[in-house]
Amino acid sequence: MSSTVRFLHHPTSQPCRAVQQLMLETNTPFDEQIINLMDGENEQQSFKDKYNPTGQVPILCDDGFVVWESSAIAFYLNEKFNFPENWLGVSAQQRATIQQYCHWHTSFLRRGAGAFFYTHFAECIWGKQDYSKEIAKGRAILDDSLGYLENWLSKNIYLCGDQISFADLQAYHELVSHVAGAIVNETHWVKHPQVKNWFDTISERPHSKTVNGMIMQVGAMRLAGDLIPMTRKTSLAKGTEITLENYR
Amino acid sequence: MSSTVRFLHHPTSQPCRAVQQLMLETNTPFDEQIINLMDGENEQQSFKDKYNPTGQVPILCDDGFVVWESSAIAFYLNEKFNFPENWLGVSAQQRATIQQYCHWHTSFLRRGAGAFFYTHFAECIWGKQDYSKEIAKGRAILDDSLGYLENWLSKNIYLCGDQISFADLQAYHELVSHVAGAIVNETHWVKHPQVKNWFDTISERPHSKTVNGMIMQVGAMRLAGDLIPMTRKTSLAKGTEITLENYR
């Protein structure tokens, strides 16, 4: 196995940013390859055959071995590079708690990203249409998820204990997109003060600033009404809405 | 830590059956506690506070430690009991591949369970309504997911290699429900012959038969038109449809 891994990603993707920040925080040596989600590079069959049949990023290559799904990548990197124990847990119980969060995340908070996607990206891909139902659905999942986070953060400083872990990075980068796109605003923060404190604390980390640069710009462009040429179809648009003809 | 764990579950739940079969296959000592999803025991605040804020099963208790999310439970049990290496992987790469599958599963195949849920359980909970859009959505995700499974099973005998792993149990039990409820039928099998072979192979395992008893009965009841009194609201009904007033 090589000592340097190759990281395929795009900075507008929340799960990509979570893994990228994990690697920066842990001084993991990696080469990066930005995948142009905007022109559908990842939707090409050759890309899917080579890397990931779903076309999704992030993807990690370690010599001939390829792994995708952000949480699987994080646990793999931890085994390979022996990260400081806070990131993926030192005991079986800690690892289980972090993994539990990561699966909850996929079913709950991650799906709330539909609020951002249908507010800001859907129009860039499919033009002006009535996306209000999808936006409302995303917002409902997001609101529900914020309630869980508030509950957990009222018991511990971080989501899985008193130290920052990969679970926090996963959750944090979902919220970064929502903040960049003004989906999460003062009303949410007032209702979820522990989440706000936690969000601010993580935002102060130098690597957060590095990783968040592009999505903050993209958010600002969309809030100014500028369209971004893209063909990107995230997993949020796959499956869930696949049968709604007007969203194809 | 105790040498016997306590397993909270219900046999109509696909993720519960996957974990239950894993424990049976590995001779794991466990006490079981059936959670009555039918009368909403799991939706009580006291249950959520004690075990799992989402109200979902399966849940594993190991003395004072509680963990939920089927995949997190599986990896935890593997660390505690040192399962034969095929189940959760012997190397970091194998573990990553199995974990990759488990996360893909949550985003894809698991959401296809909406086809079963809205065909068979929604009417029992909310009465006769037009669930056709939700059923179509579930079927689209299911069909899409079967294509992935077919692709993987054309390369390997099992989903993550040449031996059965927990990934297979997760996928298998989704399909068991679809078969019990006649959602997956001959048309699907003709289109996905590798999946059919794999499904039949796993069905022949003695523990598959033990674990599948009740869901096959429930499926038969629903196919005969019998309603089953229930208040159960799975994660499939949470969030995704939360904003559709008529499904509340």
Tab-separated table of C-alpha atoms in Angstrom:
chain	number	residue	atom	x	y	z
A	1	MET	CA	0.000	0.000	0.000
A	2	SER	CA	1.183	3.468	-0.882
A	3	SER	CA	1.843	5.986	1.880
A	4	THR	CA	-0.036	8.631	-0.096
A	5	VAL	CA	-3.645	8.236	-1.051
A	6	ARG	CA	-5.513	9.912	-3.900
A	7	PHE	CA	-8.677	11.813	-3.035
A	8	LEU	CA	-11.330	12.487	-5.693
A	9	HIS	CA	-13.718	15.175	-4.572
A	10	HIS	CA	-15.526	18.461	-5.168
A	11	PRO	CA	-15.702	21.270	-2.619
A	12	THR	CA	-19.436	21.874	-3.084
A	13	SER	CA	-20.114	18.365	-1.748
A	14	GLN	CA	-20.724	18.178	1.990
A	15	PRO	CA	-19.406	14.605	2.438
A	16	CYS	CA	-16.281	15.522	0.422
A	17	ARG	CA	-15.562	18.454	2.686
A	18	ALA	CA	-15.984	16.286	5.799
A	19	VAL	CA	-13.365	13.801	4.559
A	20	GLN	CA	-11.063	16.546	3.287
A	21	GLN	CA	-11.128	18.269	6.666
A	22	LEU	CA	-10.480	14.965	8.434
A	23	MET	CA	-7.348	14.501	6.308
A	24	LEU	CA	-6.168	18.060	6.917
A	25	GLU	CA	-6.794	17.839	10.668
A	26	THR	CA	-4.795	14.620	10.861
A	27	ASN	CA	-1.971	15.671	8.512
A	28	THR	CA	-2.779	12.805	6.189
A	29	PRO	CA	-0.666	12.895	3.015
A	30	PHE	CA	-2.946	12.919	-0.022
A	31	ASP	CA	-3.011	13.912	-3.675
A	32	GLU	CA	-6.224	15.510	-4.725
A	33	GLN	CA	-8.195	15.349	-7.923
A	34	ILE	CA	-11.163	17.674	-8.288
A	35	ILE	CA	-13.995	15.922	-10.116
A	36	ASN	CA	-15.972	18.338	-12.223
A	37	LEU	CA	-19.480	17.655	-11.011
A	38	MET	CA	-20.645	20.683	-12.913
A	39	ASP	CA	-20.163	19.145	-16.370
A	40	GLY	CA	-21.193	15.643	-15.345
A	41	GLU	CA	-17.710	14.074	-15.500
A	42	ASN	CA	-18.832	11.801	-12.697
A	43	GLU	CA	-21.903	10.677	-14.618
A	44	GLN	CA	-19.821	9.198	-17.472
A	45	GLN	CA	-19.970	5.407	-17.651
A	46	SER	CA	-16.169	5.199	-17.800
A	47	PHE	CA	-15.958	7.123	-14.520
A	48	LYS	CA	-18.552	4.883	-12.909
A	49	ASP	CA	-16.814	1.728	-14.111
A	50	LYS	CA	-13.443	2.869	-12.860
A	51	TYR	CA	-14.359	4.416	-9.549
A	52	ASN	CA	-17.905	4.286	-8.281
A	53	PRO	CA	-21.013	2.897	-9.968
A	54	THR	CA	-23.161	5.582	-8.324
A	55	GLY	CA	-21.021	8.381	-9.788
A	56	GLN	CA	-20.805	9.989	-6.366
A	57	VAL	CA	-17.827	11.581	-4.668
A	58	PRO	CA	-15.818	11.437	-2.432
A	59	ILE	CA	-13.718	8.514	-3.617
A	60	LEU	CA	-10.407	7.338	-2.194
A	61	CYS	CA	-7.787	5.433	-4.182
A	62	ASP	CA	-5.006	3.601	-2.417
A	63	ASP	CA	-2.918	1.931	-5.110
A	64	GLY	CA	-5.391	-0.463	-6.719
A	65	PHE	CA	-7.932	-0.257	-3.916
A	66	VAL	CA	-10.907	2.074	-4.380
A	67	VAL	CA	-13.408	2.976	-1.675
A	68	TRP	CA	-16.299	5.432	-1.719
A	69	GLU	CA	-18.932	6.566	0.802
A	70	SER	CA	-17.487	9.221	3.087
A	71	SER	CA	-17.870	7.283	6.332
A	72	ALA	CA	-16.298	4.123	4.912
A	73	ILE	CA	-13.387	6.271	3.687
A	74	ALA	CA	-12.968	7.845	7.125
A	75	PHE	CA	-12.852	4.513	8.960
A	76	TYR	CA	-10.467	3.123	6.329
A	77	LEU	CA	-8.102	6.091	6.634
A	78	ASN	CA	-8.180	5.727	10.398
A	79	GLU	CA	-7.069	2.110	10.154
A	80	LYS	CA	-4.377	2.924	7.631
A	81	PHE	CA	-2.916	6.015	9.271
A	82	ASN	CA	-3.776	5.483	12.946
A	83	PHE	CA	-5.374	8.857	13.561
A	84	PRO	CA	-5.456	10.461	17.002
A	85	GLU	CA	-8.151	8.515	18.776
A	86	ASN	CA	-10.711	11.287	19.039
A	87	TRP	CA	-11.511	11.180	15.317
A	88	LEU	CA	-12.862	7.642	14.898
A	89	GLY	CA	-12.883	6.354	18.468
A	90	VAL	CA	-10.426	4.493	20.644
A	91	SER	CA	-12.691	1.706	21.924
A	92	ALA	CA	-15.253	-0.553	20.274
A	93	GLN	CA	-17.979	1.433	22.036
A	94	GLN	CA	-16.693	4.779	20.818
A	95	ARG	CA	-16.298	3.489	17.284
A	96	ALA	CA	-19.845	2.111	17.440
A	97	THR	CA	-21.221	5.447	18.659
A	98	ILE	CA	-19.498	7.313	15.832
A	99	GLN	CA	-20.647	4.767	13.286
A	100	GLN	CA	-24.179	4.986	14.713
A	101	TYR	CA	-24.080	8.730	14.145
A	102	CYS	CA	-22.819	8.283	10.575
A	103	HIS	CA	-25.737	6.005	9.700
A	104	TRP	CA	-28.269	8.259	11.405
A	105	HIS	CA	-26.704	11.086	9.403
A	106	THR	CA	-27.370	9.349	6.090
A	107	SER	CA	-31.055	8.808	6.927
A	108	PHE	CA	-31.732	12.158	8.541
A	109	LEU	CA	-29.515	15.249	8.304
A	110	ARG	CA	-27.995	14.345	4.945
A	111	ARG	CA	-31.444	14.168	3.366
A	112	GLY	CA	-32.179	17.629	4.708
A	113	ALA	CA	-29.658	18.822	2.105
A	114	GLY	CA	-32.601	18.628	-0.279
A	115	ALA	CA	-33.583	22.043	1.112
A	116	PHE	CA	-30.318	23.506	-0.199
A	117	PHE	CA	-30.272	21.475	-3.393
A	118	TYR	CA	-33.815	22.313	-4.512
A	119	THR	CA	-33.519	25.963	-3.462
A	120	HIS	CA	-30.198	26.640	-5.183
A	121	PHE	CA	-29.065	23.926	-7.575
A	122	ALA	CA	-32.276	22.554	-9.095
A	123	GLU	CA	-32.920	25.769	-11.034
A	124	CYS	CA	-29.349	25.706	-12.396
A	125	ILE	CA	-29.894	22.175	-13.714
A	126	TRP	CA	-33.529	22.039	-14.797
A	127	GLY	CA	-34.476	25.726	-14.978
A	128	LYS	CA	-37.207	27.589	-13.155
A	129	GLN	CA	-39.894	25.229	-11.901
A	130	ASP	CA	-41.988	24.801	-8.800
A	131	TYR	CA	-39.672	22.981	-6.423
A	132	SER	CA	-41.587	24.101	-3.332
A	133	LYS	CA	-42.693	20.626	-2.267
A	134	GLU	CA	-39.150	19.276	-2.378
A	135	ILE	CA	-37.825	22.316	-0.560
A	136	ALA	CA	-40.472	21.947	2.143
A	137	LYS	CA	-39.629	18.277	2.480
A	138	GLY	CA	-35.913	19.035	2.830
A	139	ARG	CA	-36.628	21.751	5.371
A	140	ALA	CA	-38.824	19.417	7.410
A	141	ILE	CA	-36.064	16.798	7.597
A	142	LEU	CA	-33.521	19.492	8.398
A	143	ASP	CA	-35.657	20.926	11.222
A	144	ASP	CA	-36.258	17.462	12.600
A	145	SER	CA	-32.530	16.685	12.426
A	146	LEU	CA	-31.549	19.925	14.160
A	147	GLY	CA	-33.710	18.831	17.098
A	148	TYR	CA	-31.656	15.638	17.408
A	149	LEU	CA	-28.375	17.559	17.229
A	150	GLU	CA	-29.568	20.009	19.897
A	151	ASN	CA	-30.461	17.104	22.159
A	152	TRP	CA	-27.084	15.408	21.742
A	153	LEU	CA	-25.150	18.658	22.116
A	154	SER	CA	-26.963	19.456	25.344
A	155	LYS	CA	-25.365	16.313	26.820
A	156	ASN	CA	-21.875	16.537	25.318
A	157	ILE	CA	-19.688	19.262	23.875
A	158	TYR	CA	-19.391	17.308	20.636
A	159	LEU	CA	-21.795	14.882	19.001
A	160	CYS	CA	-20.171	11.696	20.267
A	161	GLY	CA	-18.454	12.880	23.430
A	162	ASP	CA	-16.219	15.595	24.802
A	163	GLN	CA	-13.821	15.580	21.868
A	164	ILE	CA	-14.365	16.364	18.212
A	165	SER	CA	-14.861	13.321	15.972
A	166	PHE	CA	-15.601	12.591	12.343
A	167	ALA	CA	-19.302	12.662	13.271
A	168	ASP	CA	-18.972	16.373	13.980
A	169	LEU	CA	-17.324	17.003	10.612
A	170	GLN	CA	-20.131	15.182	8.795
A	171	ALA	CA	-22.806	17.212	10.580
A	172	TYR	CA	-20.874	20.460	10.421
A	173	HIS	CA	-20.458	20.436	6.647
A	174	GLU	CA	-24.161	19.860	6.088
A	175	LEU	CA	-24.816	23.002	8.094
A	176	VAL	CA	-22.089	24.957	6.290
A	177	SER	CA	-23.990	24.511	3.018
A	178	HIS	CA	-27.254	25.498	4.659
A	179	VAL	CA	-25.623	28.630	6.074
A	180	ALA	CA	-23.949	29.452	2.739
A	181	GLY	CA	-27.338	29.214	1.050
A	182	ALA	CA	-29.234	31.022	3.848
A	183	ILE	CA	-31.369	27.936	4.435
A	184	VAL	CA	-30.355	27.923	8.099
A	185	ASN	CA	-30.759	31.377	9.613
A	186	GLU	CA	-31.208	33.225	12.891
A	187	THR	CA	-34.566	31.549	13.569
A	188	HIS	CA	-32.898	28.138	13.577
A	189	TRP	CA	-30.043	29.307	15.789
A	190	VAL	CA	-32.393	30.817	18.372
A	191	LYS	CA	-34.238	27.533	18.553
A	192	HIS	CA	-31.047	25.459	18.707
A	193	PRO	CA	-28.495	27.393	20.789
A	194	GLN	CA	-26.269	24.376	21.487
A	195	VAL	CA	-26.006	23.676	17.787
A	196	LYS	CA	-25.093	27.308	17.187
A	197	ASN	CA	-22.315	27.224	19.827
A	198	TRP	CA	-20.947	23.993	18.437
A	199	PHE	CA	-21.135	25.316	14.860
A	200	ASP	CA	-19.224	28.471	15.824
A	201	THR	CA	-16.583	26.476	17.682
A	202	ILE	CA	-15.880	24.248	14.686
A	203	SER	CA	-15.992	27.215	12.300
A	204	GLU	CA	-13.029	28.713	14.168
A	205	ARG	CA	-10.754	25.814	13.282
A	206	PRO	CA	-8.276	26.928	10.607
A	207	HIS	CA	-9.023	23.899	8.431
A	208	SER	CA	-12.737	24.728	8.429
A	209	LYS	CA	-11.946	28.039	6.774
A	210	THR	CA	-9.753	26.372	4.127
A	211	VAL	CA	-12.326	23.753	3.260
A	212	ASN	CA	-15.332	26.088	3.204
A	213	GLY	CA	-14.002	28.697	0.769
A	214	MET	CA	-15.724	27.586	-2.398
A	215	ILE	CA	-19.148	26.700	-1.000
A	216	MET	CA	-19.393	30.116	0.657
A	217	GLN	CA	-18.682	31.704	-2.755
A	218	VAL	CA	-21.204	29.477	-4.496
A	219	GLY	CA	-23.798	30.317	-1.856
A	220	ALA	CA	-23.166	34.033	-2.285
A	221	MET	CA	-23.550	33.757	-6.075
A	222	ARG	CA	-26.873	31.979	-5.759
A	223	LEU	CA	-28.132	34.421	-3.140
A	224	ALA	CA	-27.273	37.217	-5.600
A	225	GLY	CA	-29.411	35.423	-8.177
A	226	ASP	CA	-26.554	34.215	-10.388
A	227	LEU	CA	-27.026	30.849	-12.047
A	228	ILE	CA	-24.175	28.338	-12.021
A	229	PRO	CA	-23.952	26.157	-15.120
A	230	MET	CA	-24.194	22.585	-13.924
A	231	THR	CA	-25.516	19.171	-14.829
A	232	ARG	CA	-24.848	17.808	-11.388
A	233	LYS	CA	-27.397	15.397	-10.047
A	234	THR	CA	-26.635	14.465	-6.484
A	235	SER	CA	-27.900	11.388	-4.745
A	236	LEU	CA	-30.574	13.669	-3.335
A	237	ALA	CA	-32.055	13.919	-6.799
A	238	LYS	CA	-31.603	10.231	-7.490
A	239	GLY	CA	-34.281	7.846	-6.455
A	240	THR	CA	-36.361	10.031	-4.220
A	241	GLU	CA	-37.683	12.182	-7.010
A	242	ILE	CA	-36.926	9.888	-9.908
A	243	THR	CA	-40.581	9.218	-10.563
A	244	LEU	CA	-41.650	12.827	-10.492
A	245	GLU	CA	-41.598	13.528	-14.205
A	246	ASN	CA	-41.052	17.255	-13.989
A	247	TYR	CA	-37.831	16.806	-12.069
A	248	ARG	CA	-36.197	14.458	-14.536
B	1	MET	CA	-18.947	-5.952	29.765
B	2	SER	CA	-21.423	-8.769	29.956
B	3	SER	CA	-20.890	-11.867	27.847
B	4	THR	CA	-24.548	-11.805	26.827
B	5	VAL	CA	-26.059	-8.868	25.002
B	6	ARG	CA	-29.704	-7.845	24.887
B	7	PHE	CA	-31.282	-7.404	21.467
B	8	LEU	CA	-34.391	-5.251	21.031
B	9	HIS	CA	-36.078	-5.959	17.725
B	10	HIS	CA	-39.145	-6.844	15.700
B	11	PRO	CA	-39.214	-9.541	13.011
B	12	THR	CA	-41.077	-7.396	10.470
B	13	SER	CA	-38.093	-5.019	10.364
B	14	GLN	CA	-35.524	-5.780	7.678
B	15	PRO	CA	-32.503	-4.338	9.563
B	16	CYS	CA	-33.561	-6.261	12.693
B	17	ARG	CA	-33.632	-9.518	10.774
B	18	ALA	CA	-30.177	-8.842	9.297
B	19	VAL	CA	-28.652	-8.389	12.750
B	20	GLN	CA	-30.603	-11.303	14.213
B	21	GLN	CA	-29.357	-13.614	11.479
B	22	LEU	CA	-25.795	-12.377	11.978
B	23	MET	CA	-26.032	-13.342	15.658
B	24	LEU	CA	-27.525	-16.741	14.879
B	25	GLU	CA	-24.940	-17.491	12.184
B	26	THR	CA	-22.119	-16.637	14.584
B	27	ASN	CA	-23.589	-18.352	17.669
B	28	THR	CA	-23.624	-15.068	19.527
B	29	PRO	CA	-25.257	-15.383	22.961
B	30	PHE	CA	-28.111	-12.892	23.236
B	31	ASP	CA	-31.333	-12.278	25.124
B	32	GLU	CA	-34.094	-10.935	22.971
B	33	GLN	CA	-36.846	-8.465	23.649
B	34	ILE	CA	-39.501	-8.013	20.985
B	35	ILE	CA	-40.528	-4.368	20.725
B	36	ASN	CA	-44.170	-4.042	19.814
B	37	LEU	CA	-43.960	-1.730	16.820
B	38	MET	CA	-47.601	-2.417	16.151
B	39	ASP	CA	-48.903	-0.482	19.160
B	40	GLY	CA	-46.256	2.240	19.032
B	41	GLU	CA	-44.282	1.121	22.101
B	42	ASN	CA	-41.196	2.445	20.345
B	43	GLU	CA	-42.768	5.851	19.784
B	44	GLN	CA	-43.187	6.514	23.534
B	45	GLN	CA	-40.921	9.252	24.849
B	46	SER	CA	-39.727	6.999	27.678
B	47	PHE	CA	-38.580	4.429	25.115
B	48	LYS	CA	-36.805	7.077	23.062
B	49	ASP	CA	-35.100	8.538	26.131
B	50	LYS	CA	-33.931	5.149	27.331
B	51	TYR	CA	-32.864	3.550	24.085
B	52	ASN	CA	-32.976	5.468	20.835
B	53	PRO	CA	-34.246	9.005	20.180
B	54	THR	CA	-35.461	7.957	16.715
B	55	GLY	CA	-37.624	5.172	18.171
B	56	GLN	CA	-36.172	2.760	15.629
B	57	VAL	CA	-35.099	-0.820	16.134
B	58	PRO	CA	-32.808	-2.796	16.212
B	59	ILE	CA	-31.124	-1.724	19.435
B	60	LEU	CA	-28.361	-3.542	21.277
B	61	CYS	CA	-27.725	-3.215	25.013
B	62	ASP	CA	-24.445	-4.360	26.508
B	63	ASP	CA	-24.636	-3.610	30.226
B	64	GLY	CA	-24.996	0.155	30.314
B	65	PHE	CA	-23.939	0.687	26.715
B	66	VAL	CA	-26.681	1.150	24.103
B	67	VAL	CA	-26.115	1.208	20.347
B	68	TRP	CA	-28.615	1.404	17.488
B	69	GLU	CA	-28.357	1.448	13.676
B	70	SER	CA	-28.019	-2.083	12.354
B	71	SER	CA	-24.604	-1.641	10.740
B	72	ALA	CA	-23.098	0.001	13.811
B	73	ILE	CA	-24.452	-2.908	15.877
B	74	ALA	CA	-22.912	-5.442	13.492
B	75	PHE	CA	-19.449	-3.871	13.584
B	76	TYR	CA	-19.673	-3.543	17.371
B	77	LEU	CA	-20.638	-7.192	17.827
B	78	ASN	CA	-17.787	-8.205	15.552
B	79	GLU	CA	-15.293	-6.350	17.712
B	80	LYS	CA	-16.753	-7.768	20.928
B	81	PHE	CA	-17.130	-11.386	19.856
B	82	ASN	CA	-14.461	-11.742	17.152
B	83	PHE	CA	-16.693	-13.223	14.482
B	84	PRO	CA	-15.337	-15.479	11.724
B	85	GLU	CA	-13.662	-13.020	9.401
B	86	ASN	CA	-16.048	-13.372	6.480
B	87	TRP	CA	-18.839	-11.503	8.284
B	88	LEU	CA	-17.308	-8.061	8.807
B	89	GLY	CA	-13.965	-8.360	7.024
B	90	VAL	CA	-10.483	-9.456	8.020
B	91	SER	CA	-8.496	-6.532	6.621
B	92	ALA	CA	-8.995	-2.767	6.616
B	93	GLN	CA	-9.864	-2.980	2.909
B	94	GLN	CA	-12.477	-5.682	3.429
B	95	ARG	CA	-14.000	-3.821	6.352
B	96	ALA	CA	-14.108	-0.664	4.228
B	97	THR	CA	-15.819	-2.479	1.355
B	98	ILE	CA	-18.457	-3.903	3.685
B	99	GLN	CA	-18.972	-0.541	5.328
B	100	GLN	CA	-19.186	1.088	1.882
B	101	TYR	CA	-21.962	-1.344	1.003
B	102	CYS	CA	-23.797	-0.619	4.274
B	103	HIS	CA	-23.845	3.116	3.562
B	104	TRP	CA	-24.876	2.611	-0.063
B	105	HIS	CA	-27.614	0.359	1.312
B	106	THR	CA	-29.040	3.123	3.500
B	107	SER	CA	-29.234	5.570	0.574
B	108	PHE	CA	-30.460	3.139	-2.051
B	109	LEU	CA	-31.919	-0.318	-1.418
B	110	ARG	CA	-33.244	0.488	2.056
B	111	ARG	CA	-35.276	3.366	0.667
B	112	GLY	CA	-36.805	0.996	-1.860
B	113	ALA	CA	-38.605	-0.522	1.127
B	114	GLY	CA	-41.080	2.300	0.616
B	115	ALA	CA	-42.583	0.120	-2.119
B	116	PHE	CA	-43.441	-2.526	0.480
B	117	PHE	CA	-44.382	-0.067	3.201
B	118	TYR	CA	-46.784	2.014	1.109
B	119	THR	CA	-48.292	-1.033	-0.587
B	120	HIS	CA	-48.907	-3.034	2.573
B	121	PHE	CA	-48.519	-1.081	5.804
B	122	ALA	CA	-49.698	2.455	4.967
B	123	GLU	CA	-53.322	1.332	4.600
B	124	CYS	CA	-53.136	-0.445	7.973
B	125	ILE	CA	-51.964	2.785	9.623
B	126	TRP	CA	-53.780	5.581	7.782
B	127	GLY	CA	-56.563	3.707	5.985
B	128	LYS	CA	-57.304	3.543	2.266
B	129	GLN	CA	-55.726	6.459	0.406
B	130	ASP	CA	-53.911	7.030	-2.840
B	131	TYR	CA	-50.360	5.962	-2.051
B	132	SER	CA	-49.492	5.381	-5.710
B	133	LYS	CA	-46.838	8.106	-5.922
B	134	GLU	CA	-44.974	6.794	-2.905
B	135	ILE	CA	-45.242	3.238	-4.166
B	136	ALA	CA	-43.902	4.272	-7.571
B	137	LYS	CA	-41.040	6.115	-5.922
B	138	GLY	CA	-40.149	3.102	-3.804
B	139	ARG	CA	-40.333	0.829	-6.832
B	140	ALA	CA	-38.063	3.127	-8.841
B	141	ILE	CA	-35.405	3.083	-6.092
B	142	LEU	CA	-35.812	-0.671	-5.749
B	143	ASP	CA	-35.395	-1.255	-9.492
B	144	ASP	CA	-32.381	1.012	-9.591
B	145	SER	CA	-30.869	-0.783	-6.594
B	146	LEU	CA	-31.429	-4.229	-8.106
B	147	GLY	CA	-29.320	-3.109	-11.061
B	148	TYR	CA	-26.413	-2.355	-8.733
B	149	LEU	CA	-26.784	-5.701	-6.965
B	150	GLU	CA	-26.847	-7.527	-10.307
B	151	ASN	CA	-23.663	-5.758	-11.350
B	152	TRP	CA	-21.830	-6.620	-8.121
B	153	LEU	CA	-23.061	-10.216	-8.120
B	154	SER	CA	-21.864	-10.712	-11.686
B	155	LYS	CA	-18.325	-10.107	-10.379
B	156	ASN	CA	-18.454	-11.974	-7.074
B	157	ILE	CA	-20.547	-14.744	-5.571
B	158	TYR	CA	-21.474	-12.482	-2.671
B	159	LEU	CA	-21.806	-8.704	-2.522
B	160	CYS	CA	-18.369	-8.009	-1.081
B	161	GLY	CA	-16.366	-11.014	-2.246
B	162	ASP	CA	-16.472	-14.769	-2.461
B	163	GLN	CA	-17.786	-15.293	1.057
B	164	ILE	CA	-21.015	-14.212	2.685
B	165	SER	CA	-20.784	-11.043	4.772
B	166	PHE	CA	-23.093	-8.815	6.773
B	167	ALA	CA	-23.637	-6.798	3.564
B	168	ASP	CA	-25.426	-9.805	2.069
B	169	LEU	CA	-27.676	-10.128	5.109
B	170	GLN	CA	-28.650	-6.442	4.895
B	171	ALA	CA	-29.527	-6.745	1.215
B	172	TYR	CA	-31.131	-10.158	1.546
B	173	HIS	CA	-33.632	-9.103	4.193
B	174	GLU	CA	-34.799	-6.135	2.142
B	175	LEU	CA	-35.616	-8.566	-0.648
B	176	VAL	CA	-37.290	-11.032	1.716
B	177	SER	CA	-39.888	-8.386	2.570
B	178	HIS	CA	-40.365	-7.536	-1.084
B	179	VAL	CA	-40.867	-11.211	-1.891
B	180	ALA	CA	-43.235	-11.705	1.067
B	181	GLY	CA	-45.328	-8.808	-0.183
B	182	ALA	CA	-45.075	-9.769	-3.882
B	183	ILE	CA	-43.342	-6.487	-4.677
B	184	VAL	CA	-40.445	-8.393	-6.235
B	185	ASN	CA	-41.731	-11.011	-8.640
B	186	GLU	CA	-40.748	-13.106	-11.641
B	187	THR	CA	-40.218	-10.044	-13.852
B	188	HIS	CA	-37.510	-8.789	-11.513
B	189	TRP	CA	-35.837	-12.187	-11.273
B	190	VAL	CA	-35.708	-12.605	-15.066
B	191	LYS	CA	-34.043	-9.224	-15.339
B	192	HIS	CA	-31.612	-9.905	-12.484
B	193	PRO	CA	-30.627	-13.587	-12.637
B	194	GLN	CA	-27.511	-13.202	-10.477
B	195	VAL	CA	-29.582	-11.603	-7.750
B	196	LYS	CA	-32.050	-14.472	-7.986
B	197	ASN	CA	-29.298	-17.102	-7.647
B	198	TRP	CA	-27.783	-15.289	-4.710
B	199	PHE	CA	-31.214	-14.846	-3.081
B	200	ASP	CA	-31.963	-18.560	-3.426
B	201	THR	CA	-28.565	-19.535	-2.034
B	202	ILE	CA	-29.018	-17.425	1.087
B	203	SER	CA	-32.633	-18.568	1.471
B	204	GLU	CA	-31.360	-22.129	1.866
B	205	ARG	CA	-29.443	-21.299	5.032
B	206	PRO	CA	-31.271	-22.742	8.063
B	207	HIS	CA	-31.088	-19.430	9.932
B	208	SER	CA	-32.768	-17.617	7.033
B	209	LYS	CA	-35.804	-19.811	7.475
B	210	THR	CA	-35.918	-19.161	11.242
B	211	VAL	CA	-35.637	-15.422	10.879
B	212	ASN	CA	-38.108	-15.078	7.987
B	213	GLY	CA	-41.082	-16.886	9.544
B	214	MET	CA	-43.124	-13.933	10.682
B	215	ILE	CA	-42.622	-11.599	7.713
B	216	MET	CA	-43.724	-14.369	5.351
B	217	GLN	CA	-46.924	-14.733	7.421
B	218	VAL	CA	-47.501	-10.982	7.497
B	219	GLY	CA	-46.977	-10.791	3.731
B	220	ALA	CA	-49.464	-13.617	3.176
B	221	MET	CA	-52.059	-11.874	5.360
B	222	ARG	CA	-51.718	-8.631	3.436
B	223	LEU	CA	-51.841	-10.399	0.072
B	224	ALA	CA	-55.088	-12.021	1.256
B	225	GLY	CA	-56.418	-8.530	1.960
B	226	ASP	CA	-56.322	-8.761	5.764
B	227	LEU	CA	-55.470	-5.570	7.623
B	228	ILE	CA	-52.991	-5.703	10.479
B	229	PRO	CA	-53.702	-3.275	13.311
B	230	MET	CA	-50.637	-1.065	13.643
B	231	THR	CA	-49.492	2.432	14.457
B	232	ARG	CA	-45.989	1.755	13.249
B	233	LYS	CA	-44.251	4.584	11.483
B	234	THR	CA	-40.912	3.477	10.147
B	235	SER	CA	-38.108	5.787	9.215
B	236	LEU	CA	-39.433	5.447	5.681
B	237	ALA	CA	-42.485	7.424	6.708
B	238	LYS	CA	-40.455	9.915	8.693
B	239	GLY	CA	-39.011	12.912	7.003
B	240	THR	CA	-39.506	11.975	3.378
B	241	GLU	CA	-43.255	12.304	3.465
B	242	ILE	CA	-43.542	14.418	6.560
B	243	THR	CA	-44.705	17.430	4.592
B	244	LEU	CA	-47.336	15.603	2.617
B	245	GLU	CA	-50.342	16.421	4.748
B	246	ASN	CA	-52.422	13.432	3.718
B	247	TYR	CA	-49.777	11.011	4.930
B	248	ARG	CA	-49.514	12.395	8.437
